[in-house]
mmCIF file of C-alpha atoms in Angstrom:
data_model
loop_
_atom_site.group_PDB
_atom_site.id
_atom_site.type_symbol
_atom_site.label_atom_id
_atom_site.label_comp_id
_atom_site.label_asym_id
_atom_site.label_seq_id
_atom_site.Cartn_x
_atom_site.Cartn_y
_atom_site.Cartn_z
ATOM 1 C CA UNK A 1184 0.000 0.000 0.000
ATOM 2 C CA UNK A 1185 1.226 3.909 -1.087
ATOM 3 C CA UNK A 1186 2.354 5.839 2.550
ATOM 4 C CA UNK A 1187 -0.981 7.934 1.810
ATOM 5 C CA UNK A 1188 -3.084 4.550 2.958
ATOM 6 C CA UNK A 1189 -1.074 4.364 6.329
ATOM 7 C CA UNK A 1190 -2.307 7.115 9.215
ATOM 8 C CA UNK A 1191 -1.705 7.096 13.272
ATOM 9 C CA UNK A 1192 -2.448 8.833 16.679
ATOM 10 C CA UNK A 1193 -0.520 9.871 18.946
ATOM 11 C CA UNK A 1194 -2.748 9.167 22.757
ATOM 12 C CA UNK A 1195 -1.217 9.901 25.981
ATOM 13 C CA UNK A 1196 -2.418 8.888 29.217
ATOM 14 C CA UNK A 1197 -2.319 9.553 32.718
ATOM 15 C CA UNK A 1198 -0.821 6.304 34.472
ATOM 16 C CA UNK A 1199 0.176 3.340 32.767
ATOM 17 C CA UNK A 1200 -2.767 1.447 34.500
ATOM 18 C CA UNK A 1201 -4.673 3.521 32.142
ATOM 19 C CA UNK A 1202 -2.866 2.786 29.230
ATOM 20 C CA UNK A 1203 -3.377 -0.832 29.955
ATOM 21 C CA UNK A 1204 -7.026 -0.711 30.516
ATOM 22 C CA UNK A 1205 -7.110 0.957 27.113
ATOM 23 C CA UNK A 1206 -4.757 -1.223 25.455
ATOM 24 C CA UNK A 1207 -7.098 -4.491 26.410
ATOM 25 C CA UNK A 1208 -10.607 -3.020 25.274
ATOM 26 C CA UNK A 1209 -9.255 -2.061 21.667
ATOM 27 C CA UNK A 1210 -7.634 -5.726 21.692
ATOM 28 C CA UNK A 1211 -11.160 -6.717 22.369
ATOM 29 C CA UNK A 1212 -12.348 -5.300 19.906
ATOM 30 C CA UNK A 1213 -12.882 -7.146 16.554
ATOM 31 C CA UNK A 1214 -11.804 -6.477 12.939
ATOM 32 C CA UNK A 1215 -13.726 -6.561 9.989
ATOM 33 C CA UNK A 1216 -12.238 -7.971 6.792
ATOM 34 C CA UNK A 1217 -12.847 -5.840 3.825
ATOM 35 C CA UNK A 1218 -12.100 -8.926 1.466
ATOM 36 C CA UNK A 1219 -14.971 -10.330 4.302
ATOM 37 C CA UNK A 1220 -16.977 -7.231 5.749
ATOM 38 C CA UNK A 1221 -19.455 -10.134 7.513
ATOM 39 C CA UNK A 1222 -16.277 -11.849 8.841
ATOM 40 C CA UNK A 1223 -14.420 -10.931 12.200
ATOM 41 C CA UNK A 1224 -10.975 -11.283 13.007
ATOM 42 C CA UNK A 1225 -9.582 -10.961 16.078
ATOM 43 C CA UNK A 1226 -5.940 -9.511 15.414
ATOM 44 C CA UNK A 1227 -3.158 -8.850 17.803
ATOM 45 C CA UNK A 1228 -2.430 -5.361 18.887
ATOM 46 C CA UNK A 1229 1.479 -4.823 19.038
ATOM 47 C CA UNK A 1230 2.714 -2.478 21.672
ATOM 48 C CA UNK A 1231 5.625 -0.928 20.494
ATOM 49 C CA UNK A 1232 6.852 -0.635 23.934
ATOM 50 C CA UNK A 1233 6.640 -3.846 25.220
ATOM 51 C CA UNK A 1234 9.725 -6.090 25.715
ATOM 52 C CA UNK A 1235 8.510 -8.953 23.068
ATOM 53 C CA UNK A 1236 7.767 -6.655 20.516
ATOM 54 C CA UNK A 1237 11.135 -5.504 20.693
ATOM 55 C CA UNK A 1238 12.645 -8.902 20.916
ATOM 56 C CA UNK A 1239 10.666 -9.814 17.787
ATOM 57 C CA UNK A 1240 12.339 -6.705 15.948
ATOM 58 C CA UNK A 1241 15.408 -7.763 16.783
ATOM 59 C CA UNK A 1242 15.497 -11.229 15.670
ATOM 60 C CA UNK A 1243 13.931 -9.747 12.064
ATOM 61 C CA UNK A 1244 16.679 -7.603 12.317
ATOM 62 C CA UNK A 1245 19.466 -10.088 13.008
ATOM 63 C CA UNK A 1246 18.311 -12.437 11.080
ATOM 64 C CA UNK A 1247 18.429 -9.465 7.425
ATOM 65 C CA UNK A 1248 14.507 -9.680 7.222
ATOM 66 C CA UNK A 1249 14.316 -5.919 8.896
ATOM 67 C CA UNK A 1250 16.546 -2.901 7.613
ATOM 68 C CA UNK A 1251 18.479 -0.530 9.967
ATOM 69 C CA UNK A 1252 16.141 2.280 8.737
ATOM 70 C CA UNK A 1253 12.966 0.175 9.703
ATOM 71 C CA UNK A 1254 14.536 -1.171 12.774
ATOM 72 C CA UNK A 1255 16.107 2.119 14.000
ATOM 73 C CA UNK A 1256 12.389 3.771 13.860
ATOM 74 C CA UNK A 1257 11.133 0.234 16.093
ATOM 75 C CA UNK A 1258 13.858 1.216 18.656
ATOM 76 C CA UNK A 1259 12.562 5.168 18.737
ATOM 77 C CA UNK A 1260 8.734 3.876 18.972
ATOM 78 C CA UNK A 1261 9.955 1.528 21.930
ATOM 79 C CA UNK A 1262 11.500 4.246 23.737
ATOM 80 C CA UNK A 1263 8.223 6.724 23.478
ATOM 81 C CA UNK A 1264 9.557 8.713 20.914
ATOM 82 C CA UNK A 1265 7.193 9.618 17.763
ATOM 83 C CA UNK A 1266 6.643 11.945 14.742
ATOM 84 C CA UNK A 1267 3.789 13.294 16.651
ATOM 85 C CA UNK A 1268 6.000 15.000 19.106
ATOM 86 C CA UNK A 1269 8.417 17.595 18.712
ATOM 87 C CA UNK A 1270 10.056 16.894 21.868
ATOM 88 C CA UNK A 1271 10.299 13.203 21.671
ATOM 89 C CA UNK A 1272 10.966 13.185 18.110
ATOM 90 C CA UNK A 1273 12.942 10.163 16.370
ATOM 91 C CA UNK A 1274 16.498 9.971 16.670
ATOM 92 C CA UNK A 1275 18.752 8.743 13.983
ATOM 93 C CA UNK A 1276 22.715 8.973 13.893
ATOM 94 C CA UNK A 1277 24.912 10.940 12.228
ATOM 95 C CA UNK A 1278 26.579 8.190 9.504
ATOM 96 C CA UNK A 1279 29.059 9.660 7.528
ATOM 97 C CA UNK A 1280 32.200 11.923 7.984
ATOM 98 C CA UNK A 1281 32.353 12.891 4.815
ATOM 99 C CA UNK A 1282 30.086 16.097 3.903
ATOM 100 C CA UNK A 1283 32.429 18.613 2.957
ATOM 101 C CA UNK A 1284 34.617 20.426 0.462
ATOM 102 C CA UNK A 1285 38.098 20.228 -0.432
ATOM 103 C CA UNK A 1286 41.002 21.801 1.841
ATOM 104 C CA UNK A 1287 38.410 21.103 4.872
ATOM 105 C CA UNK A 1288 40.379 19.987 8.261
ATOM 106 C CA UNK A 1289 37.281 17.739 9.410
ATOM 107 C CA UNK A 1290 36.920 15.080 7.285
ATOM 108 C CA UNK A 1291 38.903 12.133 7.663
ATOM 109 C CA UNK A 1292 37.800 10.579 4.210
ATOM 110 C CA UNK A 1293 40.040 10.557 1.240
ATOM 111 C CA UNK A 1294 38.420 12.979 -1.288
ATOM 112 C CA UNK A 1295 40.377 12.359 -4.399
ATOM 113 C CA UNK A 1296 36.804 12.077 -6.312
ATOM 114 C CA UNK A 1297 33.752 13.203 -5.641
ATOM 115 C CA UNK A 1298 31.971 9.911 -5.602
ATOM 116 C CA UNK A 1299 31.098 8.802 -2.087
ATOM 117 C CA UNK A 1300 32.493 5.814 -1.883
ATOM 118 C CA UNK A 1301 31.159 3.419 1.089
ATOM 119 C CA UNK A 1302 33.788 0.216 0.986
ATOM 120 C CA UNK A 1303 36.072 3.289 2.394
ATOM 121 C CA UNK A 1304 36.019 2.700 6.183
ATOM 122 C CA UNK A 1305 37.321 6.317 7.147
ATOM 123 C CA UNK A 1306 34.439 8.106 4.915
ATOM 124 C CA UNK A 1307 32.294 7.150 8.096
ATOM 125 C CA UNK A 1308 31.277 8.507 11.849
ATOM 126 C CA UNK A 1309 32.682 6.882 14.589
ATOM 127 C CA UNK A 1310 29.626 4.881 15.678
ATOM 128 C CA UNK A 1311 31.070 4.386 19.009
ATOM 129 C CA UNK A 1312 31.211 7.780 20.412
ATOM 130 C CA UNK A 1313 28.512 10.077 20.915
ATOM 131 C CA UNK A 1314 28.744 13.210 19.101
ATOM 132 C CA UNK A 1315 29.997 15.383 21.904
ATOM 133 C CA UNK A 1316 33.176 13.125 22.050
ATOM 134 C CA UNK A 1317 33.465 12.518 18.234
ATOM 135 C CA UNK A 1318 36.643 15.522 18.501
ATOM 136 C CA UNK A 1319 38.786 15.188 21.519
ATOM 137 C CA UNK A 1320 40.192 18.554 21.599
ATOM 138 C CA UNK A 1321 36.589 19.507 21.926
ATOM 139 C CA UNK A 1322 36.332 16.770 24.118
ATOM 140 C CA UNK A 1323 38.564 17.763 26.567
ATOM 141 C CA UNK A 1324 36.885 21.320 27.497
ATOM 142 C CA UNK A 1325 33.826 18.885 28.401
ATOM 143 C CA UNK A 1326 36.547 16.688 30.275
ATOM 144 C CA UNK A 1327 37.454 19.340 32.179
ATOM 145 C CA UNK A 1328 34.104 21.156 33.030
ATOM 146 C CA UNK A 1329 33.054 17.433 34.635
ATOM 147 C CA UNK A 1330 35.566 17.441 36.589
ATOM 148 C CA UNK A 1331 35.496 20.611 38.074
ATOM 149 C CA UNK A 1332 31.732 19.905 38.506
ATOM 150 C CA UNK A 1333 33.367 16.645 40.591
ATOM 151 C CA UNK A 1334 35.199 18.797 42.389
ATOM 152 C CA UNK A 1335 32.470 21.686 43.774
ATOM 153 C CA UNK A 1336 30.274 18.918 44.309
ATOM 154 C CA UNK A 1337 32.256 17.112 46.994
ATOM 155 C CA UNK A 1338 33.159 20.549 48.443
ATOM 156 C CA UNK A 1339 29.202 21.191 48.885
ATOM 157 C CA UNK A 1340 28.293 17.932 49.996
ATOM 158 C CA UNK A 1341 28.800 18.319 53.914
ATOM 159 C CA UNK A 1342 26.240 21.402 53.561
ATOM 160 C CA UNK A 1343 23.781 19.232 51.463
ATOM 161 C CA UNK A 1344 23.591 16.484 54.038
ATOM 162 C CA UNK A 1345 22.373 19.501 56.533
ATOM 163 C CA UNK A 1346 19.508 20.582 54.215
ATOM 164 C CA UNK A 1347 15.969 19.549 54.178
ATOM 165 C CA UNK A 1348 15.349 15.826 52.205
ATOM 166 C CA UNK A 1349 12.987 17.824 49.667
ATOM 167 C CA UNK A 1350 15.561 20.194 49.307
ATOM 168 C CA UNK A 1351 18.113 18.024 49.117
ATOM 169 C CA UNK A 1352 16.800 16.477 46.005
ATOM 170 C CA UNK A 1353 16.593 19.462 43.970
ATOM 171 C CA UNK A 1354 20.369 20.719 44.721
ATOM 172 C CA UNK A 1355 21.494 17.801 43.676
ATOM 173 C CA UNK A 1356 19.861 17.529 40.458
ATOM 174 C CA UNK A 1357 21.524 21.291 39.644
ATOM 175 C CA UNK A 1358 24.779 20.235 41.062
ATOM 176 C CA UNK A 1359 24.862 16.731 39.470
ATOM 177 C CA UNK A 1360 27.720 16.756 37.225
ATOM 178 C CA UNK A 1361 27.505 16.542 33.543
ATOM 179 C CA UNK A 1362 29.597 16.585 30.162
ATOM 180 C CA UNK A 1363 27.363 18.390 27.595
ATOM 181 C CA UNK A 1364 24.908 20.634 28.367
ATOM 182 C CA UNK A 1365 22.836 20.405 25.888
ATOM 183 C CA UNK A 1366 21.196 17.245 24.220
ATOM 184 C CA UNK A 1367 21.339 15.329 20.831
ATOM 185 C CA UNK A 1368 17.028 16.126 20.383
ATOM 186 C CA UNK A 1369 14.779 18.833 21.084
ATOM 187 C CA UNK A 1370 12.191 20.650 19.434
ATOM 188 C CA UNK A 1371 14.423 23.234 18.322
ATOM 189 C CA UNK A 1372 16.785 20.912 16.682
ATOM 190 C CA UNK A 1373 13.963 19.076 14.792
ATOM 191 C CA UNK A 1374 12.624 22.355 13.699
ATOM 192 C CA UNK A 1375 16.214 23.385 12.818
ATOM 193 C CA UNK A 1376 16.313 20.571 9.853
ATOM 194 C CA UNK A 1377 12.394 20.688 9.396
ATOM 195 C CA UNK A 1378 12.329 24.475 8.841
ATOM 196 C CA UNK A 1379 11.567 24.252 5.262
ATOM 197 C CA UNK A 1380 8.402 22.470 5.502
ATOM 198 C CA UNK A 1381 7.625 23.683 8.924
ATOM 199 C CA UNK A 1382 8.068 27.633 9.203
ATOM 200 C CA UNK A 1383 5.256 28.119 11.290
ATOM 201 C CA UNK A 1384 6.297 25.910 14.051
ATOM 202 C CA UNK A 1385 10.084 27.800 13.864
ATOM 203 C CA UNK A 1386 8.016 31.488 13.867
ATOM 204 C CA UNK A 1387 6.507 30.611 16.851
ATOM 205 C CA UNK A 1388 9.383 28.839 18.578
ATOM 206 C CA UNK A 1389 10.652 31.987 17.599
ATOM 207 C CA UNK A 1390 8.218 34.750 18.490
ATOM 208 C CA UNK A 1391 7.573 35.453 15.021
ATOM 209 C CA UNK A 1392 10.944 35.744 13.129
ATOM 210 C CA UNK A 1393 12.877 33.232 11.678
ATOM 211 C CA UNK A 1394 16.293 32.952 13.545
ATOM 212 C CA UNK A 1395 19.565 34.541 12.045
ATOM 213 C CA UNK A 1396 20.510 33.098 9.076
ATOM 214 C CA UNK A 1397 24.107 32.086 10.062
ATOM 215 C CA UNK A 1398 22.347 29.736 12.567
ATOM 216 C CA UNK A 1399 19.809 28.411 10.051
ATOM 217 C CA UNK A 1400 20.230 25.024 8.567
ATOM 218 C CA UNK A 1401 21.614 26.174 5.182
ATOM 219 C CA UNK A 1402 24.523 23.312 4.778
ATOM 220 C CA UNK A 1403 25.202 19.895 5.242
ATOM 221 C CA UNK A 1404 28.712 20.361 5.550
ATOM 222 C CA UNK A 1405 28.622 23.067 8.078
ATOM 223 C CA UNK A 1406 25.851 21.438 10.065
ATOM 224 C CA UNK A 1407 28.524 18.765 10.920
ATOM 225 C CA UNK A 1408 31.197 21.296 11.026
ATOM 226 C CA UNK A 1409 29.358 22.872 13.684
ATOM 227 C CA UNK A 1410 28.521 19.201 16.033
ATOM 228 C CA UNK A 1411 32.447 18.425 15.598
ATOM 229 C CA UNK A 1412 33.526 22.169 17.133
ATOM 230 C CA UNK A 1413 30.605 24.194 18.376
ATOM 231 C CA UNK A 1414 30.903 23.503 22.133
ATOM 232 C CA UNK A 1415 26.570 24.080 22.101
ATOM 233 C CA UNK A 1416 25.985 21.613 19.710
ATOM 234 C CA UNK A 1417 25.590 17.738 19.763
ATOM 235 C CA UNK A 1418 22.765 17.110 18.147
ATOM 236 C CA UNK A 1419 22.014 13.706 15.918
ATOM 237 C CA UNK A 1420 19.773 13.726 12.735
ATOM 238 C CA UNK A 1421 16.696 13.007 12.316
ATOM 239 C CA UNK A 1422 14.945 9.604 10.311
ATOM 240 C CA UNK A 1423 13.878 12.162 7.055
ATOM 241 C CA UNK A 1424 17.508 12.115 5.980
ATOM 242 C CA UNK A 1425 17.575 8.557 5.292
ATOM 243 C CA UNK A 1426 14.253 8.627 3.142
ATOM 244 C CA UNK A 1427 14.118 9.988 -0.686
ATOM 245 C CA UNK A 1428 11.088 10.718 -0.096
ATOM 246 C CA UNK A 1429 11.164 13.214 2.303
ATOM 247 C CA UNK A 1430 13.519 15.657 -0.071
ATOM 248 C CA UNK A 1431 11.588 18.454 0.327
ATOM 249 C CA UNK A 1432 12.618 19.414 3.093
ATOM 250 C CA UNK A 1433 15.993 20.032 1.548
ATOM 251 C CA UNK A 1434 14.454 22.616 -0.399
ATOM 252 C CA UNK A 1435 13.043 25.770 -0.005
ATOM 253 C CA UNK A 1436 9.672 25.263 -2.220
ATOM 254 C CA UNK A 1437 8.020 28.190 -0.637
ATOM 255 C CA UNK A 1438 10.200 30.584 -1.462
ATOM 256 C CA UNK A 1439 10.987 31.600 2.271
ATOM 257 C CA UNK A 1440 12.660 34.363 2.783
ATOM 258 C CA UNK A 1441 15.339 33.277 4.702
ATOM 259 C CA UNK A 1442 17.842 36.099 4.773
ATOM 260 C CA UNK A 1443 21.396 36.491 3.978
ATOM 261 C CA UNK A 1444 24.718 34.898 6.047
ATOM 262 C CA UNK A 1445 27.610 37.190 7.071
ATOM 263 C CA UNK A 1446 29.044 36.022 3.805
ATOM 264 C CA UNK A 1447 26.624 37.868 1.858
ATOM 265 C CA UNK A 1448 25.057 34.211 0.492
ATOM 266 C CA UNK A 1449 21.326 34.070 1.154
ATOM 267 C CA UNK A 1450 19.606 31.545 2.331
ATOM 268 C CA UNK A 1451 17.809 28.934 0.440
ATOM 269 C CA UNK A 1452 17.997 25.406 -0.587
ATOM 270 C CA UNK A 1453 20.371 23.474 1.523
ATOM 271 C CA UNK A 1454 23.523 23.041 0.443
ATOM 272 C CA UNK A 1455 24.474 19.634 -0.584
ATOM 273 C CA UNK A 1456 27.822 17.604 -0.637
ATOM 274 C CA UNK A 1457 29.711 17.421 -3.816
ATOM 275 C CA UNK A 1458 28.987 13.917 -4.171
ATOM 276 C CA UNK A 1459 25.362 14.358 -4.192
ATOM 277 C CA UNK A 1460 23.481 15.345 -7.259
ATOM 278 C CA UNK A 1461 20.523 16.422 -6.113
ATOM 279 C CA UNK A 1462 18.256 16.533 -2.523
ATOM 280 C CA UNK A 1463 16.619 13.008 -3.417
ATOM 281 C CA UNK A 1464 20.643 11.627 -4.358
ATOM 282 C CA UNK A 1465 21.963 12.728 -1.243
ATOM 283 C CA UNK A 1466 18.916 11.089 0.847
ATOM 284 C CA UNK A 1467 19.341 8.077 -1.157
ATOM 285 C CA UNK A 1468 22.961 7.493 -0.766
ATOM 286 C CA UNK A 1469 22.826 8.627 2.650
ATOM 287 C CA UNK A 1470 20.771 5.583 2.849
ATOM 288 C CA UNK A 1471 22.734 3.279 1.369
ATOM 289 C CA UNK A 1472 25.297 4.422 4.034
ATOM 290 C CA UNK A 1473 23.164 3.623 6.771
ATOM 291 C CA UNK A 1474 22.251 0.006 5.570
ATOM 292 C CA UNK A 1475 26.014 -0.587 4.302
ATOM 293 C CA UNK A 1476 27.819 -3.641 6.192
ATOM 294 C CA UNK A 1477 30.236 -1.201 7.913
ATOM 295 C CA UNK A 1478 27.668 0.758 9.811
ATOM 296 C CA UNK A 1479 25.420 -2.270 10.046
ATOM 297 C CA UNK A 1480 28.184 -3.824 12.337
ATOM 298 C CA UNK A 1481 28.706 -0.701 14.602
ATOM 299 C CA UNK A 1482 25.411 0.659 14.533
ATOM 300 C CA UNK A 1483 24.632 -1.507 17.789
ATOM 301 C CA UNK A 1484 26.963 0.756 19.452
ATOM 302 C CA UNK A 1485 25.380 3.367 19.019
ATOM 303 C CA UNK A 1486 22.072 1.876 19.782
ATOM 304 C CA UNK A 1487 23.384 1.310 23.041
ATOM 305 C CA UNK A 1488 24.450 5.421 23.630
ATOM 306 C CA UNK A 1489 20.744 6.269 22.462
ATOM 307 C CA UNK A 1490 17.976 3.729 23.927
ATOM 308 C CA UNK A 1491 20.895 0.991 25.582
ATOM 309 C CA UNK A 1492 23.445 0.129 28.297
ATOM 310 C CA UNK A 1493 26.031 3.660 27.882
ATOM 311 C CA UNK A 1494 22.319 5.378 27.609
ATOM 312 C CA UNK A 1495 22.760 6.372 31.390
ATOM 313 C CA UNK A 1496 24.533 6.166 34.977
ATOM 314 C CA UNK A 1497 28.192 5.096 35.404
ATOM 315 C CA UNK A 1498 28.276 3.451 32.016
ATOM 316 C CA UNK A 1499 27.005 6.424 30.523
ATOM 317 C CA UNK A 1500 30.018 8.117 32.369
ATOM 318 C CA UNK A 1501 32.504 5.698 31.130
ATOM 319 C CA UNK A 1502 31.336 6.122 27.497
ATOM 320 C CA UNK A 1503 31.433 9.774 27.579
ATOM 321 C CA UNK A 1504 27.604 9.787 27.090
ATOM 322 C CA UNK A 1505 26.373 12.082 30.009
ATOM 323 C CA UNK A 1506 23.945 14.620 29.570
ATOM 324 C CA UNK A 1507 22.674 17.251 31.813
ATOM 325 C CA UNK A 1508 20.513 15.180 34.711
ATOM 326 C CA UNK A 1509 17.583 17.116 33.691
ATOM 327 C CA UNK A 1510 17.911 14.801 30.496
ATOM 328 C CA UNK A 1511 16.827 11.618 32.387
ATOM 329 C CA UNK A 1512 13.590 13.007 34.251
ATOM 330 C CA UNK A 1513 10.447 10.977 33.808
ATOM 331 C CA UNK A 1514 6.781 11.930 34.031
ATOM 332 C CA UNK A 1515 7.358 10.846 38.233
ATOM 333 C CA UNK A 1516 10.422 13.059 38.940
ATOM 334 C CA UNK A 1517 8.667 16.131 36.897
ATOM 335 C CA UNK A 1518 5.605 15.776 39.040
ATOM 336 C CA UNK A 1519 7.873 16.616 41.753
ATOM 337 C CA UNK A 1520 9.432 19.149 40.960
#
């Protein structure tokens, strides 16, 4: 069936008891066959969250009959996160290294051609890392700020253990120590890539006005200039880069008006890498990058700093994964605050 015959709802509830209740009457209720209408079937209703829906991903997964595109978007549904929510939007990595222009001190990837050419292991992201740690010089000023963070914490902690227990709590979320600041997903990042086909949601994110142009998304190669050396920015991508489909929001079809960079270049359709011919190439091949055997076999890495075991806690500290604490609060610890 065409994308056009597929359509879903985003419902939140109140406890998961609720959700449960829910989840049982609409399993309850039966489906009529169009092939059948008189006929009922009683189908299964998957919860994406559950631990055997996952399970059965993964063996589909493992086992070729799922792609990383299709599986990665399983993983983001598990974890709560949907299209229908610009703060829990999917998350999808960063793949290549190799975005850029000639002369560029970034890239790692021989550029004798402008072919992108995937059986070359160095033309891709470290999987391993998360993006804050992808350039250790950068690296290090995060280094550093955690441990100095280490360091006022222990000197404060006598005075803590004097406070009040509800107190307590919340100086030690603000004095928890952290390595980046800021996250790899928030509204304002997904709105940074979606601008194009979503100006109205950036106007009012923005009280009306688009934001300056030098900080617009106007560039793939200077998008991942900026998450290898802006200090502020470690954001990830987003799934509509690995889908043709979704090119238009490469492209400024609407003619928005977008204003000029410091350069004097204005602002329009994103700028692509040399290798890519057009918005639907680049999606495509970044594609073929994501499903390619090398990032196949470190993908689960990666996996791991998003939704897995370095997603948190002291392995999170030992992977270089750890985000400001406010980053781990659940519905229970905001209804405390």
């Amino acid at each position: 069936l065409p994308k056009s015959s597929y359509y879903s709802i985003l419902l939140t509830f109140e406890s998961t008891e609720v959700r449960e209740r829910v989840l049982r009457l609409l399993s309850q209720r039966p489906t009529y066959s169009r092939s059948s209408p008189s006929s009922q079937l009683q189908l299964p209703l998957p919860c994406h969250t559950d631990r055997s829906f996952v399970e059965s991903a993964l063996e589909l997964w493992q086992a070729g009959q799922l792609d990383n595109f299709e599986y990665l978007l399983v993983l983001n549904s598990a974890a709560g996160r949907s299209f229908h929510d610009l703060s829990r939007y999917p998350i999808f990595p960063w793949v290549l290294s190799n975005y850029g222009e000639q002369g560029d001190d970034d890239e790692d990837c021989d550029d004798d051609s402008i072919a992108l050419d995937l059986n070359d292991a160095s033309c891709f992201r470290d999987l391993t890392k998360p993006i804050g740690a992808l350039n250790e010089e950068r690296f290090e000023d995060f280094r550093k700020r955690y441990e100095g963070m280490v360091q006022q914490q222990k000197l404060q902690s006598q005075q803590q253990q004097q406070q009040q227990h509800q107190s307590s709590q919340r100086n030690n979320l603000h004095d928890t120590p952290f390595m980046y600041g800021t996250h790899y997903s928030s509204p304002g990042y997904v709105l940074y890539y979606l601008l194009r086909v979503m100006p109205e949601h950036m106007l009012c994110l923005q009280s009306g006005k688009f934001d300056v142009p030098d900080r617009l998304f106007h560039s793939i190669h200077d998008s991942y200039k900026s998450i290898l050396r802006n200090p502020g920015d470690v954001k990830e991508l987003i799934p509509e880069f690995f889908d043709p489909d979704c090119f238009d929001f490469l492209i400024n079809s609407m003619g928005l008006q977008l204003g000029n960079l410091q350069t004097g270049e204005r602002v329009n359709d994103v700028i692509l890498p040399p290798w890519a011919s057009s918005a639907k190439d680049f999606l495509r091949q970044n594609r073929e990058a994501l499903e390619s055997d090398h990032c196949t076999k470190h993908l689960p890495k990666w996996i791991d700093l998003i939704f897995g075991v370095t997603s948190r806690g002291t392995r999170a500290k030992e992977a270089r994964n750890l985000f400001h604490p406010t980053s781990y609060l659940g519905p229970a610890d905001m209804d405390g605050m």
